[in-house]
CSV table of C-alpha atoms and ligand atoms in Angstrom, one decimal:
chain,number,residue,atom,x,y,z
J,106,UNK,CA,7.3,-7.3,23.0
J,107,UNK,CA,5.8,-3.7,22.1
J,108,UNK,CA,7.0,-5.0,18.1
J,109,UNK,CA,4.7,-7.9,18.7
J,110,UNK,CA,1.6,-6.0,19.8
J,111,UNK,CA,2.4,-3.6,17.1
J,112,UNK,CA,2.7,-6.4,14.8
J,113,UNK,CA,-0.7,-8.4,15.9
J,114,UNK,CA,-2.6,-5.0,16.0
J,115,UNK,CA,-1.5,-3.8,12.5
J,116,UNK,CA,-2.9,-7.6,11.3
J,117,UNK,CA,-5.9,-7.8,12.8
J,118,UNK,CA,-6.6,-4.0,11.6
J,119,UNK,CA,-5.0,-4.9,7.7
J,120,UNK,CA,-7.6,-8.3,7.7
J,121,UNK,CA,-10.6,-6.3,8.4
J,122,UNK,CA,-9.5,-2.8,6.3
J,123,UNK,CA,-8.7,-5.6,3.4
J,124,UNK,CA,-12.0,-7.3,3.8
J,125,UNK,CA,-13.8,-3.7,3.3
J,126,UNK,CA,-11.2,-2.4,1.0
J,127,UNK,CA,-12.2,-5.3,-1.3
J,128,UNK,CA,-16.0,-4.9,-1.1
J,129,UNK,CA,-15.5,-1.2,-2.0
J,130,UNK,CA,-13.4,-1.9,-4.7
J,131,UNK,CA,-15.7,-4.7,-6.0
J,132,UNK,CA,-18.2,-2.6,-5.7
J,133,UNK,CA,-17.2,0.5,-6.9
J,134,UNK,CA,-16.2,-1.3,-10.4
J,135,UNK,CA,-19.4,-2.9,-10.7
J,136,UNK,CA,-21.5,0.7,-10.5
J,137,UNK,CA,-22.9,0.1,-7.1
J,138,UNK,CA,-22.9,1.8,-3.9
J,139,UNK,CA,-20.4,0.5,-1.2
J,140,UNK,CA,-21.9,2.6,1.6
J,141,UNK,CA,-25.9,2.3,3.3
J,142,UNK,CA,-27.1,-0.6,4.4
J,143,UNK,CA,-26.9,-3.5,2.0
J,144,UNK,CA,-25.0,-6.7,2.9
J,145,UNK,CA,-22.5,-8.8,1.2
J,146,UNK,CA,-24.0,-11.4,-0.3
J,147,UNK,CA,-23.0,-15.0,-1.9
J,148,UNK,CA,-22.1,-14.4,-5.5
J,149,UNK,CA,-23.5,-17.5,-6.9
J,150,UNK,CA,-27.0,-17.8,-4.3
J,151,UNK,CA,-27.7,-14.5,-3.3
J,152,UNK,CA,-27.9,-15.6,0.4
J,153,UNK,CA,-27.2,-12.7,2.6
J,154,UNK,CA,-23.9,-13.7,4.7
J,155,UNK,CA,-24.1,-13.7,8.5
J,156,UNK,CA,-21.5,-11.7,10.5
J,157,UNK,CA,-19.9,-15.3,11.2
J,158,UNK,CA,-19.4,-15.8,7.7
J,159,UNK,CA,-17.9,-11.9,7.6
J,160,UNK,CA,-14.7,-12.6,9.5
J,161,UNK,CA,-11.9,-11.6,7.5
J,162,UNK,CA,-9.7,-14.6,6.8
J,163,UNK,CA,-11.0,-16.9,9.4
J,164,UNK,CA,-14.5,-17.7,7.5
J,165,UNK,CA,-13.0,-18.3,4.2
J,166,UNK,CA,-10.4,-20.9,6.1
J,167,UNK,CA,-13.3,-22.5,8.5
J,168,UNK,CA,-15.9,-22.7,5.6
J,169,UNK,CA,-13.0,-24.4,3.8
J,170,UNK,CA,-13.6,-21.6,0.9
J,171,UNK,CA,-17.1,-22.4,0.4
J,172,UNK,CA,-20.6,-20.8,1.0
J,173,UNK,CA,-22.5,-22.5,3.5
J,174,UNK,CA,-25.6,-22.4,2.1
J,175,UNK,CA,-25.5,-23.2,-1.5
J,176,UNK,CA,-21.6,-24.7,-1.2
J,177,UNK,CA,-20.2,-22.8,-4.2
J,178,UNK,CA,-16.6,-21.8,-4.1
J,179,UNK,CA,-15.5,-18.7,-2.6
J,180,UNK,CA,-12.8,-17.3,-4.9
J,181,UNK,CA,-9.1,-17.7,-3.4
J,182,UNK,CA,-8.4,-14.3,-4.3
J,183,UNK,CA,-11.1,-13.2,-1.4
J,184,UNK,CA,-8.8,-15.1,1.2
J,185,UNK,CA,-5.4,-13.6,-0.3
J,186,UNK,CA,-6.8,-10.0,-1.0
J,187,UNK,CA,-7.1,-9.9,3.0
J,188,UNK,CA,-3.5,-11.5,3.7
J,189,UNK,CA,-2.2,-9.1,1.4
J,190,UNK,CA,-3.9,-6.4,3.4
J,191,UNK,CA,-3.0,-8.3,6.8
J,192,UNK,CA,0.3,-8.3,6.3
J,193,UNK,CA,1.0,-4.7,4.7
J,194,UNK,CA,-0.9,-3.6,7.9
J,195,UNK,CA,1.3,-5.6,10.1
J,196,UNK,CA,4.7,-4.1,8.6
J,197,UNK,CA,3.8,-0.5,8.4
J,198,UNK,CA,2.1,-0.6,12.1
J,199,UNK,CA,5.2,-1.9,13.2
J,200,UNK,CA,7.5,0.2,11.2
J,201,UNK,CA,6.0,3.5,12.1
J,202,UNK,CA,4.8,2.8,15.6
J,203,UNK,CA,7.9,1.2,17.0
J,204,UNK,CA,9.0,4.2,18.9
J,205,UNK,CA,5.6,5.6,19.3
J,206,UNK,CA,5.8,5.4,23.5
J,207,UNK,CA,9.3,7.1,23.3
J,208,UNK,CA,7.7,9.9,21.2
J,209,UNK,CA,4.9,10.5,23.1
J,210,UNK,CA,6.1,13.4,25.0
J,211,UNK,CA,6.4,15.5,21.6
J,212,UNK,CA,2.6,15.3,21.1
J,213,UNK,CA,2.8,14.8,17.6
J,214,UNK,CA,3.6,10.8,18.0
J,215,UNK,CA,0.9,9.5,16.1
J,216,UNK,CA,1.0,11.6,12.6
J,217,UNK,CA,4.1,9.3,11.2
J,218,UNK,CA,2.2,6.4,12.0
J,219,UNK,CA,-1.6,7.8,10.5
J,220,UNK,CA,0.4,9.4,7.4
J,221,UNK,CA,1.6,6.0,6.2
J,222,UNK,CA,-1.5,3.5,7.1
J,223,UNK,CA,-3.6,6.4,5.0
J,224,UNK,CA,-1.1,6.2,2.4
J,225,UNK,CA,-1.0,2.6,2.5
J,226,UNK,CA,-4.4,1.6,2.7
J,227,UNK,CA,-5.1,4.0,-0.3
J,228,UNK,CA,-2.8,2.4,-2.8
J,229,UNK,CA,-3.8,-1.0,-1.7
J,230,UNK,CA,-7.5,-0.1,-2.7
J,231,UNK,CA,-6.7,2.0,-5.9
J,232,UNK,CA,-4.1,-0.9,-6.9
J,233,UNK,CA,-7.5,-3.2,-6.2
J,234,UNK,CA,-9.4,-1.0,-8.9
J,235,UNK,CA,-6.4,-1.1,-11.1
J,236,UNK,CA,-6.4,-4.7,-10.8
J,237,UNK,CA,-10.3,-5.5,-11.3
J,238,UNK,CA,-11.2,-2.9,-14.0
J,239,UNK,CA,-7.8,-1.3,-15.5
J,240,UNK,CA,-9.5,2.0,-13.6
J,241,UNK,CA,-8.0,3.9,-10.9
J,242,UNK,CA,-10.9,6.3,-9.5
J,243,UNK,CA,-10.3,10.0,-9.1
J,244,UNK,CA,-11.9,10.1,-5.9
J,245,UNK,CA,-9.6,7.1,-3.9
J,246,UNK,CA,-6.7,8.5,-5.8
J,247,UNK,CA,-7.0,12.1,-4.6
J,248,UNK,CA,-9.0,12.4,-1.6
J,249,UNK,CA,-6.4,10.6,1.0
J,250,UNK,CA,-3.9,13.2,-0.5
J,251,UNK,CA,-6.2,16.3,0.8
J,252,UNK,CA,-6.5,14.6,4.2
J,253,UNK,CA,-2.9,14.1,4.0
J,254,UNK,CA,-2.3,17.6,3.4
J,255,UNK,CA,-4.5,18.6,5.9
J,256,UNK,CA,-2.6,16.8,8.6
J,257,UNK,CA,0.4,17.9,7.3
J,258,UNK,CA,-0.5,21.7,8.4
J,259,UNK,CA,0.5,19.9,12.2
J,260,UNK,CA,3.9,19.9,11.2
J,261,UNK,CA,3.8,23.5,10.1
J,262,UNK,CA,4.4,25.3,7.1
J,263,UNK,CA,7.0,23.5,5.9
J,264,UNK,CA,5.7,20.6,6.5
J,265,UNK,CA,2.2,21.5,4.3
J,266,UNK,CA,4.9,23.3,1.5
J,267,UNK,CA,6.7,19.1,1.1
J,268,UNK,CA,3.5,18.1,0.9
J,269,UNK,CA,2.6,20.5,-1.8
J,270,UNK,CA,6.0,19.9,-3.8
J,271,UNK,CA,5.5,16.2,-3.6
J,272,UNK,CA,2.1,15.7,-5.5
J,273,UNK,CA,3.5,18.7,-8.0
J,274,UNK,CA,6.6,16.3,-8.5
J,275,UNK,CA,4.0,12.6,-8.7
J,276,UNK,CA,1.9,14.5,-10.9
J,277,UNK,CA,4.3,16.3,-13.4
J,278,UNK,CA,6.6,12.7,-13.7
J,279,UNK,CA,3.4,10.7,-14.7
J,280,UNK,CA,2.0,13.7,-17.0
J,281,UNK,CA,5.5,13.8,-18.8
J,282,UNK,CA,5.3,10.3,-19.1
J,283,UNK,CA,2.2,10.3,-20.5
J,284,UNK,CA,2.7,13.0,-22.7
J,285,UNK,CA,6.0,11.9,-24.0
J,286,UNK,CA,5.1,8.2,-25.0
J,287,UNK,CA,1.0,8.7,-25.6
J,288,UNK,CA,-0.6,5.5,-24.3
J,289,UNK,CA,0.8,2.9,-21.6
J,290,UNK,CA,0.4,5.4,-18.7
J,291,UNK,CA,-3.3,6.6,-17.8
J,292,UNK,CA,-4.5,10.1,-16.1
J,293,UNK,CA,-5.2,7.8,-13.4
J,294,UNK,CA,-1.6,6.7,-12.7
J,295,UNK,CA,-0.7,10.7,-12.2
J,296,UNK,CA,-3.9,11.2,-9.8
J,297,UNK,CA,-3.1,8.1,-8.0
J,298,UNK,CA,1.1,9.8,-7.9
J,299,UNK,CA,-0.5,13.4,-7.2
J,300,UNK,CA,-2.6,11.6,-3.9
J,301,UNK,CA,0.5,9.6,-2.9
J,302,UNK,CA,2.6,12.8,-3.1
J,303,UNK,CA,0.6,15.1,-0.9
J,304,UNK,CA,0.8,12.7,1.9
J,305,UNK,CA,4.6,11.6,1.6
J,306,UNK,CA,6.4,14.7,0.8
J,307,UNK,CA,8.6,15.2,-2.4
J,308,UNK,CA,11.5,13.1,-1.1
J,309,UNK,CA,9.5,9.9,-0.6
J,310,UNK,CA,7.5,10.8,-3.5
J,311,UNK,CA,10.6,10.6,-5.9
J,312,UNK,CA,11.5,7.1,-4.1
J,313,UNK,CA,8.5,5.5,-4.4
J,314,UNK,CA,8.3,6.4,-7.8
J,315,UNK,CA,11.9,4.6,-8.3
J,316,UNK,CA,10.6,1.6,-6.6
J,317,UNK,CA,7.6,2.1,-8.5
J,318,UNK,CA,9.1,1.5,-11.8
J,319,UNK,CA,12.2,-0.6,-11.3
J,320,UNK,CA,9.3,-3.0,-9.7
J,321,UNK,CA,7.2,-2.7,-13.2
J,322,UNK,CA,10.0,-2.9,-15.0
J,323,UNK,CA,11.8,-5.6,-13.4
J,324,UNK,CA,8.1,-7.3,-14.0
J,325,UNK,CA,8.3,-6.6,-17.7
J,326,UNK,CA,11.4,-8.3,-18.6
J,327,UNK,CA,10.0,-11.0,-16.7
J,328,UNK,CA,7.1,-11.0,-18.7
J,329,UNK,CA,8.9,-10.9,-22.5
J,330,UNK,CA,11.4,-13.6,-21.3
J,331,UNK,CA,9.4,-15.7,-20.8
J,332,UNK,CA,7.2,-14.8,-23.5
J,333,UNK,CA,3.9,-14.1,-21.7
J,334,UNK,CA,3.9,-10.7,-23.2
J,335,UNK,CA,5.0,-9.5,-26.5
J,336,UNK,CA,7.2,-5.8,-26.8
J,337,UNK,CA,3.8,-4.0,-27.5
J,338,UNK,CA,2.1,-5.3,-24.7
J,339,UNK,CA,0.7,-2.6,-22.5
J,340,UNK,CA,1.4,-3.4,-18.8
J,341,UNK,CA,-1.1,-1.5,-16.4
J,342,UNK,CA,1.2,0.3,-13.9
J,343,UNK,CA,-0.9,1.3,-11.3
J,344,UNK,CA,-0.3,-1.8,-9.1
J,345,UNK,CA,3.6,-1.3,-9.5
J,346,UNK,CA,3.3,2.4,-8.4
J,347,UNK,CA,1.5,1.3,-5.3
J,348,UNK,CA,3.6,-1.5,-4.5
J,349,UNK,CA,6.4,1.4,-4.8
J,350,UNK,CA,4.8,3.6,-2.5
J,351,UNK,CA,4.0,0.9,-0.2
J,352,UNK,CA,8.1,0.1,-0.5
J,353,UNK,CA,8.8,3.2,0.4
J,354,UNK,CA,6.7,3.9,3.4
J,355,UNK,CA,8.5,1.2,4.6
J,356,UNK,CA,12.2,1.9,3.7
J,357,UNK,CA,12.3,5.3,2.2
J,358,UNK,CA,13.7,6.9,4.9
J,359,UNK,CA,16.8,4.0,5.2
J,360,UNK,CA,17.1,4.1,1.5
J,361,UNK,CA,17.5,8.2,1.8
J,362,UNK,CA,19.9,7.7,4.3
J,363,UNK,CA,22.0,5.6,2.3
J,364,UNK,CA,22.3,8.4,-0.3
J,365,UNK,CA,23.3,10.8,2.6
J,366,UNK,CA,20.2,12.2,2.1
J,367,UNK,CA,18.1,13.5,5.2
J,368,UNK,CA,14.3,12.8,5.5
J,369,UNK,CA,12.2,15.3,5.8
J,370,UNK,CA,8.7,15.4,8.0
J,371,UNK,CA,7.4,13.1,9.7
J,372,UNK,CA,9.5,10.5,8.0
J,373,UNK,CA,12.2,11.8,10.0
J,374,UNK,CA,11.2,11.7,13.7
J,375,UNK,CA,12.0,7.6,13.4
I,447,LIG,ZN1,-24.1,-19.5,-1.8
């Protein structure tokens, strides 16, 4: 029952988050501001959109993907750019909240759960960037990693030190990457590792990076065999990184284990 709430709850909060997510990302690549007061518009008519016509997933599935003043096409992406975000929201709620009434009594119940929906959220919107404009933005790359470090000083010293060690360890792969094979890999894709490992830790860090690139490269060879991209084809990793990340938010610790290897905070309190 409490998986269920969890489950609903982490949905409803992924469709919404998704909804904004998008409109910052769109946005952001276009050169405008995504905060203040100005409202989402129709692309095609200009018509300001009602809060009805705001309702993540719902509107685009009542208005039958159409605007309901003019009657152009809503893109399909709109709709599946929230599902995405619905359903991501749904899995890590309920993976990191599952025991959250158990865990109460510690008083630190909550930073497992609020480490990896910040870490979550913020790959989904710098993969968005990635995706729209080939650009991952220094700001949404690196800023959830300060908060993340910042709430790592509740779990102490340590706890701030993994934190430390684990952007060190997504920054210096990427750079040597980069470095090493000049071009593929942008400064972006570090940032974006650097953010990702301040919030997870150096353990997680290093898995998400190996579901990072067995994901991208598992794409690849997908990609030249069946000859939708040719050897020198440049395929923008950012997405792959995330969907790693994401991967390992939600298995890393199980995936550790398998190795005999213990997790370290807060991935460990599960
Ligand atoms: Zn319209």
């Amino acid at each position: 029952m409490w998986l269920v709430v969890l489950f609903s709850f982490g949905f409803l909060l992924g469709s919404v988050l998704g909804s904004f997510l998008n409109v910052v990302a769109r946005r952001t690549v276009a050169g405008e501001s995504w905060w203040g007061k100005s409202r989402s518009r129709c692309d095609t008519c200009g018509t300001p959109l009602t809060s009805s016509e705001l309702i993540p997933l719902l509107s685009w599935l009542v208005q039958r993907g159409r605007c309901r003043t003019c009657g152009a096409a809503i893109p399909r992406s709109y709709f599946y750019v929230e599902l995405v975000c619905a359903l991501i929201g749904a899995l890590v709620t309920a993976r990191w909240g599952q025991f959250l009434p158990e865990s109460v009594s510690n008083g630190k119940a909550l930073l497992p759960l609020l480490l990896a929906s910040i870490a979550a959220y913020s790959l989904y919107l710098n993969a968005l960037t990635d995706l729209y404009s080939g650009y991952i933005f220094d700001l949404f790359a690196l800023a959830p990693g300060a908060l993340g470090l910042l709430l790592r000083v509740g779990g102490g010293e340590h706890a701030l030190i993994d934190g430390l060690l684990g952007a060190a360890l997504g920054y210096g792969i990427i750079a040597c990457i980069i470095l090493l094979s000049r071009g593929g890999m942008g400064w972006g894709d570090a940032h974006l590792m650097a953010g990702l490992g301040g919030i997870l830790g150096w353990k997680m860090t290093g898995t998400a990076l190996y579901f990072g690139f067995l994901l991208g490269g598992f794409w690849a060879v997908l990609l030249l065999v069946t000859g939708r991209a040719k050897r020198k084809d440049a395929i923008p990793l950012g997405p792959f990184l995330a969907l790693g990340g994401i991967a390992a938010i939600l298995c890393g610790p199980s995936f550790l284990a398998w190795f005999g290897i213990a997790s370290e905070w807060p991935w460990n309190t599960l």
